[in-house]
mmCIF file with all atom_site columns, C-alpha atoms in Angstrom:
data_model
loop_
_atom_site.group_PDB
_atom_site.id
_atom_site.type_symbol
_atom_site.label_atom_id
_atom_site.label_alt_id
_atom_site.label_comp_id
_atom_site.label_asym_id
_atom_site.label_entity_id
_atom_site.label_seq_id
_atom_site.pdbx_PDB_ins_code
_atom_site.Cartn_x
_atom_site.Cartn_y
_atom_site.Cartn_z
_atom_site.occupancy
_atom_site.B_iso_or_equiv
_atom_site.pdbx_formal_charge
_atom_site.auth_seq_id
_atom_site.auth_comp_id
_atom_site.auth_asym_id
_atom_site.auth_atom_id
_atom_site.pdbx_PDB_model_num
ATOM 1  C CA . ILE A 1 1  ? 0.000   0.000  0.000  1.00 0.00 ? 1  ILE A CA 1
ATOM 2  C CA . LYS A 1 2  ? 1.362   3.442  -0.914 1.00 0.00 ? 2  LYS A CA 1
ATOM 3  C CA . PHE A 1 3  ? 1.188   5.766  2.091  1.00 0.00 ? 3  PHE A CA 1
ATOM 4  C CA . LYS A 1 4  ? 2.005   9.480  2.187  1.00 0.00 ? 4  LYS A CA 1
ATOM 5  C CA . ASP A 1 5  ? 2.073   11.068 5.621  1.00 0.00 ? 5  ASP A CA 1
ATOM 6  C CA . ALA A 1 6  ? 1.193   14.552 6.851  1.00 0.00 ? 6  ALA A CA 1
ATOM 7  C CA . VAL A 1 7  ? 4.755   15.789 6.471  1.00 0.00 ? 7  VAL A CA 1
ATOM 8  C CA . GLY A 1 8  ? 5.065   14.560 2.864  1.00 0.00 ? 8  GLY A CA 1
ATOM 9  C CA . ARG A 1 9  ? 7.082   11.380 3.395  1.00 0.00 ? 9  ARG A CA 1
ATOM 10 C CA . LYS A 1 10 ? 6.179   8.391  1.222  1.00 0.00 ? 10 LYS A CA 1
ATOM 11 C CA . PHE A 1 11 ? 6.120   4.762  2.330  1.00 0.00 ? 11 PHE A CA 1
ATOM 12 C CA . SER A 1 12 ? 5.325   1.411  0.733  1.00 0.00 ? 12 SER A CA 1
ATOM 13 C CA . PHE A 1 13 ? 3.666   -0.843 3.298  1.00 0.00 ? 13 PHE A CA 1
ATOM 14 C CA . PRO A 1 14 ? 3.350   -4.597 2.698  1.00 0.00 ? 14 PRO A CA 1
ATOM 15 C CA . TRP A 1 15 ? -0.209  -5.726 1.966  1.00 0.00 ? 15 TRP A CA 1
ATOM 16 C CA . HIS A 1 16 ? -0.134  -8.684 4.381  1.00 0.00 ? 16 HIS A CA 1
ATOM 17 C CA . ILE A 1 17 ? 0.487   -6.287 7.288  1.00 0.00 ? 17 ILE A CA 1
ATOM 18 C CA . CYS A 1 18 ? -1.724  -3.343 6.424  1.00 0.00 ? 18 CYS A CA 1
ATOM 19 C CA . LYS A 1 19 ? -4.785  -5.257 5.226  1.00 0.00 ? 19 LYS A CA 1
ATOM 20 C CA . SER A 1 20 ? -5.942  -5.306 8.863  1.00 0.00 ? 20 SER A CA 1
ATOM 21 C CA . TRP A 1 21 ? -6.558  -2.087 10.781 1.00 0.00 ? 21 TRP A CA 1
ATOM 22 C CA . LYS A 1 22 ? -4.369  -3.294 13.648 1.00 0.00 ? 22 LYS A CA 1
ATOM 23 C CA . GLY A 1 23 ? -1.438  -3.819 11.277 1.00 0.00 ? 23 GLY A CA 1
ATOM 24 C CA . MET A 1 24 ? -1.927  -0.484 9.529  1.00 0.00 ? 24 MET A CA 1
ATOM 25 C CA . GLU A 1 25 ? -2.218  1.361  12.816 1.00 0.00 ? 25 GLU A CA 1
ATOM 26 C CA . GLU A 1 26 ? 1.059   -0.146 14.020 1.00 0.00 ? 26 GLU A CA 1
ATOM 27 C CA . LEU A 1 27 ? 2.880   0.858  10.810 1.00 0.00 ? 27 LEU A CA 1
ATOM 28 C CA . ILE A 1 28 ? 1.584   4.428  11.111 1.00 0.00 ? 28 ILE A CA 1
ATOM 29 C CA . LYS A 1 29 ? 2.720   4.643  14.732 1.00 0.00 ? 29 LYS A CA 1
ATOM 30 C CA . GLN A 1 30 ? 6.176   3.358  13.765 1.00 0.00 ? 30 GLN A CA 1
ATOM 31 C CA . ALA A 1 31 ? 6.413   5.900  10.940 1.00 0.00 ? 31 ALA A CA 1
ATOM 32 C CA . PHE A 1 32 ? 5.770   8.750  13.398 1.00 0.00 ? 32 PHE A CA 1
ATOM 33 C CA . MET A 1 33 ? 7.890   7.422  16.255 1.00 0.00 ? 33 MET A CA 1
ATOM 34 C CA . HIS A 1 34 ? 10.581  10.095 15.822 1.00 0.00 ? 34 HIS A CA 1
ATOM 35 C CA . VAL A 1 35 ? 8.452   12.997 14.555 1.00 0.00 ? 35 VAL A CA 1
ATOM 36 C CA . GLU A 1 36 ? 8.561   15.578 17.344 1.00 0.00 ? 36 GLU A CA 1
ATOM 37 C CA . VAL A 1 37 ? 5.365   17.617 17.060 1.00 0.00 ? 37 VAL A CA 1
ATOM 38 C CA . LEU A 1 38 ? 2.983   15.179 15.361 1.00 0.00 ? 38 LEU A CA 1
ATOM 39 C CA . GLY A 1 39 ? 4.305   11.903 16.793 1.00 0.00 ? 39 GLY A CA 1
ATOM 40 C CA . PRO A 1 40 ? 2.532   12.060 20.165 1.00 0.00 ? 40 PRO A CA 1
ATOM 41 C CA . HIS A 1 41 ? -0.778  12.957 18.487 1.00 0.00 ? 41 HIS A CA 1
ATOM 42 C CA . VAL A 1 42 ? -0.464  10.047 16.066 1.00 0.00 ? 42 VAL A CA 1
ATOM 43 C CA . HIS A 1 43 ? 0.307   7.645  18.920 1.00 0.00 ? 43 HIS A CA 1
ATOM 44 C CA . GLU A 1 44 ? -2.919  8.771  20.594 1.00 0.00 ? 44 GLU A CA 1
ATOM 45 C CA . GLY A 1 45 ? -4.873  8.059  17.393 1.00 0.00 ? 45 GLY A CA 1
ATOM 46 C CA . HIS A 1 46 ? -5.476  11.691 16.442 1.00 0.00 ? 46 HIS A CA 1
ATOM 47 C CA . TYR A 1 47 ? -5.302  11.392 12.649 1.00 0.00 ? 47 TYR A CA 1
ATOM 48 C CA . ASP A 1 48 ? -7.410  10.570 9.604  1.00 0.00 ? 48 ASP A CA 1
ATOM 49 C CA . LEU A 1 49 ? -6.508  8.279  6.751  1.00 0.00 ? 49 LEU A CA 1
ATOM 50 C CA . VAL A 1 50 ? -7.460  9.721  3.391  1.00 0.00 ? 50 VAL A CA 1
ATOM 51 C CA . GLY A 1 51 ? -7.991  7.525  0.346  1.00 0.00 ? 51 GLY A CA 1
ATOM 52 C CA . PRO A 1 52 ? -6.779  8.261  -3.189 1.00 0.00 ? 52 PRO A CA 1
ATOM 53 C CA . ASP A 1 53 ? -10.008 10.146 -3.993 1.00 0.00 ? 53 ASP A CA 1
ATOM 54 C CA . GLY A 1 54 ? -9.709  12.390 -0.930 1.00 0.00 ? 54 GLY A CA 1
ATOM 55 C CA . GLU A 1 55 ? -12.256 10.533 1.197  1.00 0.00 ? 55 GLU A CA 1
ATOM 56 C CA . ILE A 1 56 ? -11.602 9.767  4.862  1.00 0.00 ? 56 ILE A CA 1
ATOM 57 C CA . ILE A 1 57 ? -11.423 6.042  5.616  1.00 0.00 ? 57 ILE A CA 1
ATOM 58 C CA . LEU A 1 58 ? -12.682 5.237  9.098  1.00 0.00 ? 58 LEU A CA 1
ATOM 59 C CA . PRO A 1 59 ? -10.923 2.497  11.101 1.00 0.00 ? 59 PRO A CA 1
ATOM 60 C CA . GLN A 1 60 ? -14.216 0.594  11.402 1.00 0.00 ? 60 GLN A CA 1
ATOM 61 C CA . ILE A 1 61 ? -14.459 0.129  7.633  1.00 0.00 ? 61 ILE A CA 1
ATOM 62 C CA . TRP A 1 62 ? -10.747 -0.133 6.792  1.00 0.00 ? 62 TRP A CA 1
ATOM 63 C CA . GLU A 1 63 ? -10.805 -3.872 6.129  1.00 0.00 ? 63 GLU A CA 1
ATOM 64 C CA . THR A 1 64 ? -13.821 -3.625 3.793  1.00 0.00 ? 64 THR A CA 1
ATOM 65 C CA . VAL A 1 65 ? -12.469 -0.829 1.593  1.00 0.00 ? 65 VAL A CA 1
ATOM 66 C CA . ILE A 1 66 ? -8.714  -1.451 1.493  1.00 0.00 ? 66 ILE A CA 1
ATOM 67 C CA . GLN A 1 67 ? -7.378  -3.036 -1.707 1.00 0.00 ? 67 GLN A CA 1
ATOM 68 C CA . PRO A 1 68 ? -3.891  -4.100 -2.758 1.00 0.00 ? 68 PRO A CA 1
#
């Protein structure tokens, strides 16, 4: 999965990990581990995931809308 964060960094996350919300959440937390201002907010879950069409993807529906 191609992931671009709030500070413009780009990541490629493996499908087998990020197809579940738990896996995706862990990858996001790891990506922000050393980001001073935003890191603590991300670790508390204060962020939105936005799909390629600009729509917000809620954690509750992540596994039904995510595609490789």
